[in-house]
Coordinates of N, CA and C in Angstrom, one line a residue:
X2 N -25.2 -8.9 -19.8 CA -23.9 -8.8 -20.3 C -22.9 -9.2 -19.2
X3 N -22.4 -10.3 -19.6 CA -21.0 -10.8 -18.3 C -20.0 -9.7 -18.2
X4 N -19.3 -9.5 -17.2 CA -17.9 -8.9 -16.9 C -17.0 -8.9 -18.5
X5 N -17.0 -9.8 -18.6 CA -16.1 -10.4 -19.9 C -15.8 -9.6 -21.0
X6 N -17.5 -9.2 -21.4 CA -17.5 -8.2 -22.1 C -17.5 -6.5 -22.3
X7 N -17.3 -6.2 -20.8 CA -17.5 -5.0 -20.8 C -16.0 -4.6 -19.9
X8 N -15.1 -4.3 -20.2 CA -14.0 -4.1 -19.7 C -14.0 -2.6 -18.8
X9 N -14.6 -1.8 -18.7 CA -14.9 -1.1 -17.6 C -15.3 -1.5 -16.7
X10 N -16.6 -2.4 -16.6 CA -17.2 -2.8 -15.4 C -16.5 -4.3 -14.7
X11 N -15.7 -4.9 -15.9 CA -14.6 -5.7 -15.2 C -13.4 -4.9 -14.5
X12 N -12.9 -3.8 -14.8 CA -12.0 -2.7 -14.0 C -12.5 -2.3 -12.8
X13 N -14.0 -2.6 -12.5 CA -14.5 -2.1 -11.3 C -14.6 -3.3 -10.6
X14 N -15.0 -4.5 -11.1 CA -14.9 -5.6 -10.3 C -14.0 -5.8 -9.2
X15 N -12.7 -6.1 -10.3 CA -11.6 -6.0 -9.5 C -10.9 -5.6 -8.4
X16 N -11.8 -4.4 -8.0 CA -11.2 -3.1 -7.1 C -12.4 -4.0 -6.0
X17 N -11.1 -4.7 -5.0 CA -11.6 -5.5 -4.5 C -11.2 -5.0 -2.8
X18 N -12.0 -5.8 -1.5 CA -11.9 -4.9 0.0 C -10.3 -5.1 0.4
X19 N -9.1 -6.1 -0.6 CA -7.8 -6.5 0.0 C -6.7 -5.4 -0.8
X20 N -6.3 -4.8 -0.3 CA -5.3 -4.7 -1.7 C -4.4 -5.2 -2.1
X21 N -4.1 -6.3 -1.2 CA -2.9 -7.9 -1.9 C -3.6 -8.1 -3.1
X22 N -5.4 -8.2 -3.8 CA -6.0 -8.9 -4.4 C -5.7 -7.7 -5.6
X23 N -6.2 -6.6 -5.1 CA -6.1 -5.1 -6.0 C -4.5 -5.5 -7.0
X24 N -3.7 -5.9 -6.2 CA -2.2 -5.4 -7.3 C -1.8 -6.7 -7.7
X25 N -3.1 -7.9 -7.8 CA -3.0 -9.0 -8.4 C -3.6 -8.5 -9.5
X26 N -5.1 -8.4 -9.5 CA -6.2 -8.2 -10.2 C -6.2 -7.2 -11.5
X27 N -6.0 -5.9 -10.4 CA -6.0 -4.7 -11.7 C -4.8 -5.0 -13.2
X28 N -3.4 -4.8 -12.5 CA -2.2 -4.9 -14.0 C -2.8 -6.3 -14.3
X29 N -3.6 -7.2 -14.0 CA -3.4 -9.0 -14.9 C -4.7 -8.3 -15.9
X30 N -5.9 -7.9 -15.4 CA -6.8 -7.0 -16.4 C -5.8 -6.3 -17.5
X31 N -5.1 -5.6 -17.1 CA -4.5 -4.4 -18.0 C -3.8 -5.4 -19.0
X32 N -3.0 -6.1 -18.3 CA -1.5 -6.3 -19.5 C -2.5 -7.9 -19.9
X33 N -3.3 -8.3 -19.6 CA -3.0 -9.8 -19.9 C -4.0 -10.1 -20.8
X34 N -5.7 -9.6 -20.2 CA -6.5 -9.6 -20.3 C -7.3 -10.5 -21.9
X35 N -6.6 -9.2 -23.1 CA -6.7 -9.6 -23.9 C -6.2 -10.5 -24.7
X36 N -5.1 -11.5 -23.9 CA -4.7 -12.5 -25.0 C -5.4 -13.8 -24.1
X37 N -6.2 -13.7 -23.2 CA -7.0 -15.0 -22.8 C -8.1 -15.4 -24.0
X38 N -8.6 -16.8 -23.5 CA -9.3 -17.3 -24.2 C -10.7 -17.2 -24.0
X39 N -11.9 -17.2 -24.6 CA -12.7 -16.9 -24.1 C -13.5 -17.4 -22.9
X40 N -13.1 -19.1 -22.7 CA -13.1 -19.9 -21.9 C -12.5 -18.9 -20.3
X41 N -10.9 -19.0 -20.5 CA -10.2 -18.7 -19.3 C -10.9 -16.9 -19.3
X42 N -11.4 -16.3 -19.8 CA -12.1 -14.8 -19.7 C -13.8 -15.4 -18.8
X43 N -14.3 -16.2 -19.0 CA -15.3 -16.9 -18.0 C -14.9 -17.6 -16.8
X44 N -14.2 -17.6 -16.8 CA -13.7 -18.8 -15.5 C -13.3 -17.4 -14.8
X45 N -12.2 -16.1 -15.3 CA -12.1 -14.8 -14.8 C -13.4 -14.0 -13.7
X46 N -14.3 -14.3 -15.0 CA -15.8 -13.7 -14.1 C -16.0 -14.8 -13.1
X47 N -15.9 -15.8 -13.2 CA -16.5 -16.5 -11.9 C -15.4 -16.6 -11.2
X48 N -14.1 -16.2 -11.0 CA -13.7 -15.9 -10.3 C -13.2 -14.6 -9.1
X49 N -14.2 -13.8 -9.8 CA -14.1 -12.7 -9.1 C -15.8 -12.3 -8.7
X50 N -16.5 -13.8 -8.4 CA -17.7 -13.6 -7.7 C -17.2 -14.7 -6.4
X51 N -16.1 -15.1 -6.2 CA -15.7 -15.6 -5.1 C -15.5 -14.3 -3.8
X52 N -15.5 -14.6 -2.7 CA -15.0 -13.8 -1.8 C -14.1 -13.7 -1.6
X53 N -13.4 -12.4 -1.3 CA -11.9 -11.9 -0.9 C -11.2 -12.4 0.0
X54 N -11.6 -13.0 0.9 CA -11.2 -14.2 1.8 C -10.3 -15.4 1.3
X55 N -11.7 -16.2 0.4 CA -11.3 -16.8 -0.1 C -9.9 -16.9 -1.3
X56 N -10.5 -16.0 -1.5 CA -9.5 -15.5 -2.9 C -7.9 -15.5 -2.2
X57 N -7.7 -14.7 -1.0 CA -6.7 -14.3 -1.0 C -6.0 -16.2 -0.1
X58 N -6.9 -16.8 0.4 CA -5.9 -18.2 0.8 C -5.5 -18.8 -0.1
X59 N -6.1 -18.6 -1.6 CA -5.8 -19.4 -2.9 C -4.3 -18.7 -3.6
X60 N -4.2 -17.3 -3.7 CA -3.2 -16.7 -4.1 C -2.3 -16.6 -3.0
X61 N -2.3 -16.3 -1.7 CA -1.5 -16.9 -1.1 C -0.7 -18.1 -0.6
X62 N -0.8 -19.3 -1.2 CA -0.9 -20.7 -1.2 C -1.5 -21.1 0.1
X63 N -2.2 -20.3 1.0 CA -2.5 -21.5 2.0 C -3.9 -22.3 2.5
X64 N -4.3 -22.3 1.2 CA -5.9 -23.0 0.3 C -5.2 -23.4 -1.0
X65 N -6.0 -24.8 -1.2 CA -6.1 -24.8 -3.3 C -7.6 -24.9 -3.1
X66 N -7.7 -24.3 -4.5 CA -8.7 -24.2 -4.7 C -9.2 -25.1 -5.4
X67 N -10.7 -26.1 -5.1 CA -10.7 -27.1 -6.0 C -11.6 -27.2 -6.9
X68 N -11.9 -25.6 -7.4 CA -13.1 -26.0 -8.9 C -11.4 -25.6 -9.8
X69 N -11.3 -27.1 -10.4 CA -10.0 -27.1 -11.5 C -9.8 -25.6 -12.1
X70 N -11.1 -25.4 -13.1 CA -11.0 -24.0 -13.9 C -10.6 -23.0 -13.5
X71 N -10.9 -22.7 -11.9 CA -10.8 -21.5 -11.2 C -9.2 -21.8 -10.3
X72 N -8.8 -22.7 -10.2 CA -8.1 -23.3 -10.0 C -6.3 -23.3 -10.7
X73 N -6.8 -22.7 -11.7 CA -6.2 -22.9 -13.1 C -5.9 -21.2 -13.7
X74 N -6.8 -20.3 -13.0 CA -7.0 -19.3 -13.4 C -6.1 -18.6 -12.3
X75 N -6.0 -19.3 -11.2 CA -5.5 -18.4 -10.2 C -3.8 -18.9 -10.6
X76 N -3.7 -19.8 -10.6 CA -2.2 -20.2 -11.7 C -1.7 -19.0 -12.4
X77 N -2.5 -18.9 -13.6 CA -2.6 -17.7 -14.7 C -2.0 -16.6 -14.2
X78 N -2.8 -16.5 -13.5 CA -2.0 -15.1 -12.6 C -1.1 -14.6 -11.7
X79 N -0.9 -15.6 -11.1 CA 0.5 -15.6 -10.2 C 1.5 -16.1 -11.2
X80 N 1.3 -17.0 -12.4 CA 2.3 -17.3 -13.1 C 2.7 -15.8 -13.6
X81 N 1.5 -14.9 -14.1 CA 1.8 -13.3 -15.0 C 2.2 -12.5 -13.9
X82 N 2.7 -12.6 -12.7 CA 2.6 -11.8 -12.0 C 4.4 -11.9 -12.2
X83 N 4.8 -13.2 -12.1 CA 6.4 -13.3 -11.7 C 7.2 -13.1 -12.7
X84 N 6.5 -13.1 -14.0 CA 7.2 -12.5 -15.0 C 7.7 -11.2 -15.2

């Protein structure tokens, strides 16, 4: 069973070693979660099997990240973040 489907164990995912990543992650799970598509809900799981390292040069702009999808997803979220 992927993360995708099991929204507990995607709430645990999340809870990640940064907490810049934590007060991305957790409210985009809460408030957003369920109006993605099931596509952008897989690209989610493989993007929280990246490292927190990495993760955080991508959300902080000073990396892009170049798998497009995941790429795309980190968009997603900094876009739901400024709203």
């Amino acid at each position: 069973m992927s993360l995708s489907e099991n929204k507990p164990r995607l709430r645990w995912a999340c809870r990640r070693g940064m907490l810049e990543l934590d007060v991305l992650f957790m409210p985009f799970v809460e408030e957003a979660w369920d109006d993605l598509t099931k596509q952008q809900k897989q690209d989610f799981d493989r993007l929280l099997e990246c490292d927190d390292p990495e993760l955080f040069a991508w959300f902080m702009g000073h990396e892009e990240c170049k798998d497009e999808a995941l790429n795309a997803m980190v968009q997603i979220i900094l876009n739901r973040v400024k709203v």
